[in-house]
Amino acid sequence: MSIVPGAVFLGPWADIDHNKFLIVASVSKDRILVCSVLINSVINQYIQRRPRMLSCQVVLKGEDYSFLTHDSYANCAQPIKAKAESFLVDDLKYCGLLKESDLNQVQQRIIASGNLTIEEIDIFFGKRK
């Protein structure tokens, strides 16, 4: 199993009472960190009432991915920074890779979210142009 941008995993996540899909949005070589996002079946009311957070949701078509049973949403408004080792546990299951166009959207929305510092954007996504 490889932890690469676009990889999708299913498994338990802190403070969530059910398994969640996680997308690896980027991997930092020098700090061994993973910037990832959760996939949700619906956009919750909290996010729907906040235009900035709502603009950071990426639709993933269920028909494009064998691991999804319906259209879902990548929540790019709240990127998760985790150590790569946290993805190497028995509880997580590798599900597949995002299409390049979806991964690009996820990465762009994470950058636009305002929840990463300039340094973190450089670490995860390279120097900003």
Tab-separated table of C-alpha atoms in Angstrom:
chain	number	residue	atom	x	y	z
A	1	MET	CA	0.000	0.000	0.000
A	2	SER	CA	1.360	3.373	-1.025
A	3	ILE	CA	0.535	6.701	0.556
A	4	VAL	CA	0.377	8.960	-2.484
A	5	PRO	CA	-1.711	11.986	-3.443
A	6	GLY	CA	-5.173	10.840	-4.464
A	7	ALA	CA	-5.117	7.609	-2.440
A	8	VAL	CA	-8.415	6.938	-0.650
A	9	PHE	CA	-8.651	4.960	2.580
A	10	LEU	CA	-11.601	3.791	4.682
A	11	GLY	CA	-11.413	3.366	8.407
A	12	PRO	CA	-11.973	4.809	11.855
A	13	TRP	CA	-11.038	8.384	12.548
A	14	ALA	CA	-10.660	10.277	15.809
A	15	ASP	CA	-13.893	11.448	17.432
A	16	ILE	CA	-16.102	9.976	14.672
A	17	ASP	CA	-18.377	7.067	15.570
A	18	HIS	CA	-18.243	5.365	12.150
A	19	ASN	CA	-15.719	4.629	9.414
A	20	LYS	CA	-14.882	7.504	7.066
A	21	PHE	CA	-13.253	7.776	3.687
A	22	LEU	CA	-10.067	9.843	3.754
A	23	ILE	CA	-8.303	11.294	0.728
A	24	VAL	CA	-4.549	11.841	0.771
A	25	ALA	CA	-4.323	15.283	-0.836
A	26	SER	CA	-0.553	15.669	-0.575
A	27	VAL	CA	2.463	14.138	1.080
A	28	SER	CA	5.367	16.138	2.453
A	29	LYS	CA	8.739	14.512	1.925
A	30	ASP	CA	10.696	16.429	4.547
A	31	ARG	CA	8.226	16.195	7.426
A	32	ILE	CA	6.472	12.880	6.718
A	33	LEU	CA	3.082	14.500	7.049
A	34	VAL	CA	-0.053	13.804	5.079
A	35	CYS	CA	-2.592	16.473	4.252
A	36	SER	CA	-5.936	14.741	3.858
A	37	VAL	CA	-9.660	15.412	3.761
A	38	LEU	CA	-12.770	13.473	4.758
A	39	ILE	CA	-15.459	12.359	2.333
A	40	ASN	CA	-19.038	12.941	3.456
A	41	SER	CA	-22.296	11.562	2.042
A	42	VAL	CA	-24.008	14.906	2.539
A	43	ILE	CA	-22.859	18.392	3.374
A	44	ASN	CA	-23.907	19.050	6.955
A	45	GLN	CA	-26.012	22.061	7.928
A	46	TYR	CA	-23.119	23.767	9.693
A	47	ILE	CA	-21.146	23.924	6.435
A	48	GLN	CA	-24.195	24.803	4.327
A	49	ARG	CA	-24.692	27.976	6.370
A	50	ARG	CA	-21.096	29.118	5.800
A	51	PRO	CA	-20.427	30.161	2.189
A	52	ARG	CA	-16.643	30.004	2.511
A	53	MET	CA	-16.732	26.431	3.833
A	54	LEU	CA	-19.401	25.463	1.301
A	55	SER	CA	-17.181	26.658	-1.548
A	56	CYS	CA	-14.501	24.218	-0.358
A	57	GLN	CA	-16.599	21.087	-0.991
A	58	VAL	CA	-15.724	18.934	-4.029
A	59	VAL	CA	-18.369	16.651	-5.517
A	60	LEU	CA	-17.155	13.095	-6.141
A	61	LYS	CA	-19.457	11.217	-8.493
A	62	GLY	CA	-20.389	7.775	-7.209
A	63	GLU	CA	-20.333	6.418	-10.767
A	64	ASP	CA	-16.619	7.309	-11.040
A	65	TYR	CA	-15.492	5.296	-8.020
A	66	SER	CA	-16.207	1.680	-7.164
A	67	PHE	CA	-15.869	2.403	-3.429
A	68	LEU	CA	-18.684	5.003	-3.447
A	69	THR	CA	-22.331	3.972	-3.645
A	70	HIS	CA	-23.544	7.525	-4.373
A	71	ASP	CA	-22.295	11.042	-5.035
A	72	SER	CA	-20.307	12.320	-2.067
A	73	TYR	CA	-18.363	15.407	-1.008
A	74	ALA	CA	-14.706	15.912	-0.181
A	75	ASN	CA	-14.592	18.432	2.660
A	76	CYS	CA	-11.575	20.542	1.730
A	77	ALA	CA	-12.503	23.292	4.206
A	78	GLN	CA	-10.862	21.425	7.068
A	79	PRO	CA	-7.640	19.742	5.903
A	80	ILE	CA	-6.181	17.207	8.308
A	81	LYS	CA	-2.448	17.120	8.906
A	82	ALA	CA	-1.378	13.689	10.114
A	83	LYS	CA	1.789	11.656	10.270
A	84	ALA	CA	2.094	9.186	7.414
A	85	GLU	CA	2.436	6.382	9.966
A	86	SER	CA	-1.186	6.933	10.994
A	87	PHE	CA	-2.178	5.515	7.597
A	88	LEU	CA	-0.167	2.350	8.133
A	89	VAL	CA	-2.496	0.697	10.612
A	90	ASP	CA	-4.560	-2.451	10.248
A	91	ASP	CA	-7.837	-0.569	10.716
A	92	LEU	CA	-7.463	1.425	7.479
A	93	LYS	CA	-8.391	-0.128	4.143
A	94	TYR	CA	-7.006	1.166	0.839
A	95	CYS	CA	-9.918	1.793	-1.569
A	96	GLY	CA	-8.398	3.310	-4.704
A	97	LEU	CA	-7.221	6.535	-6.324
A	98	LEU	CA	-9.032	9.731	-7.219
A	99	LYS	CA	-9.142	10.806	-10.836
A	100	GLU	CA	-6.497	13.425	-11.539
A	101	SER	CA	-9.129	16.119	-12.212
A	102	ASP	CA	-10.819	15.444	-8.848
A	103	LEU	CA	-7.466	15.443	-7.032
A	104	ASN	CA	-6.585	18.786	-8.637
A	105	GLN	CA	-9.899	20.243	-7.442
A	106	VAL	CA	-9.327	18.909	-3.927
A	107	GLN	CA	-5.854	20.436	-3.802
A	108	GLN	CA	-7.038	23.798	-5.159
A	109	ARG	CA	-9.898	23.983	-2.672
A	110	ILE	CA	-7.590	23.108	0.245
A	111	ILE	CA	-5.257	25.943	-0.744
A	112	ALA	CA	-8.231	28.320	-1.110
A	113	SER	CA	-9.686	27.266	2.265
A	114	GLY	CA	-7.395	29.568	4.209
A	115	ASN	CA	-6.703	26.816	6.742
A	116	LEU	CA	-3.080	26.233	5.800
A	117	THR	CA	-0.253	28.690	6.343
A	118	ILE	CA	1.852	29.845	3.402
A	119	GLU	CA	4.614	27.564	4.725
A	120	GLU	CA	2.263	24.563	4.837
A	121	ILE	CA	1.048	25.271	1.300
A	122	ASP	CA	4.684	25.338	0.155
A	123	ILE	CA	5.457	22.115	2.044
A	124	PHE	CA	2.436	20.198	0.720
A	125	PHE	CA	1.879	21.706	-2.705
A	126	GLY	CA	5.137	23.380	-3.702
A	127	LYS	CA	5.857	27.067	-4.050
A	128	ARG	CA	2.806	29.161	-4.871
A	129	LYS	CA	2.924	30.877	-8.207
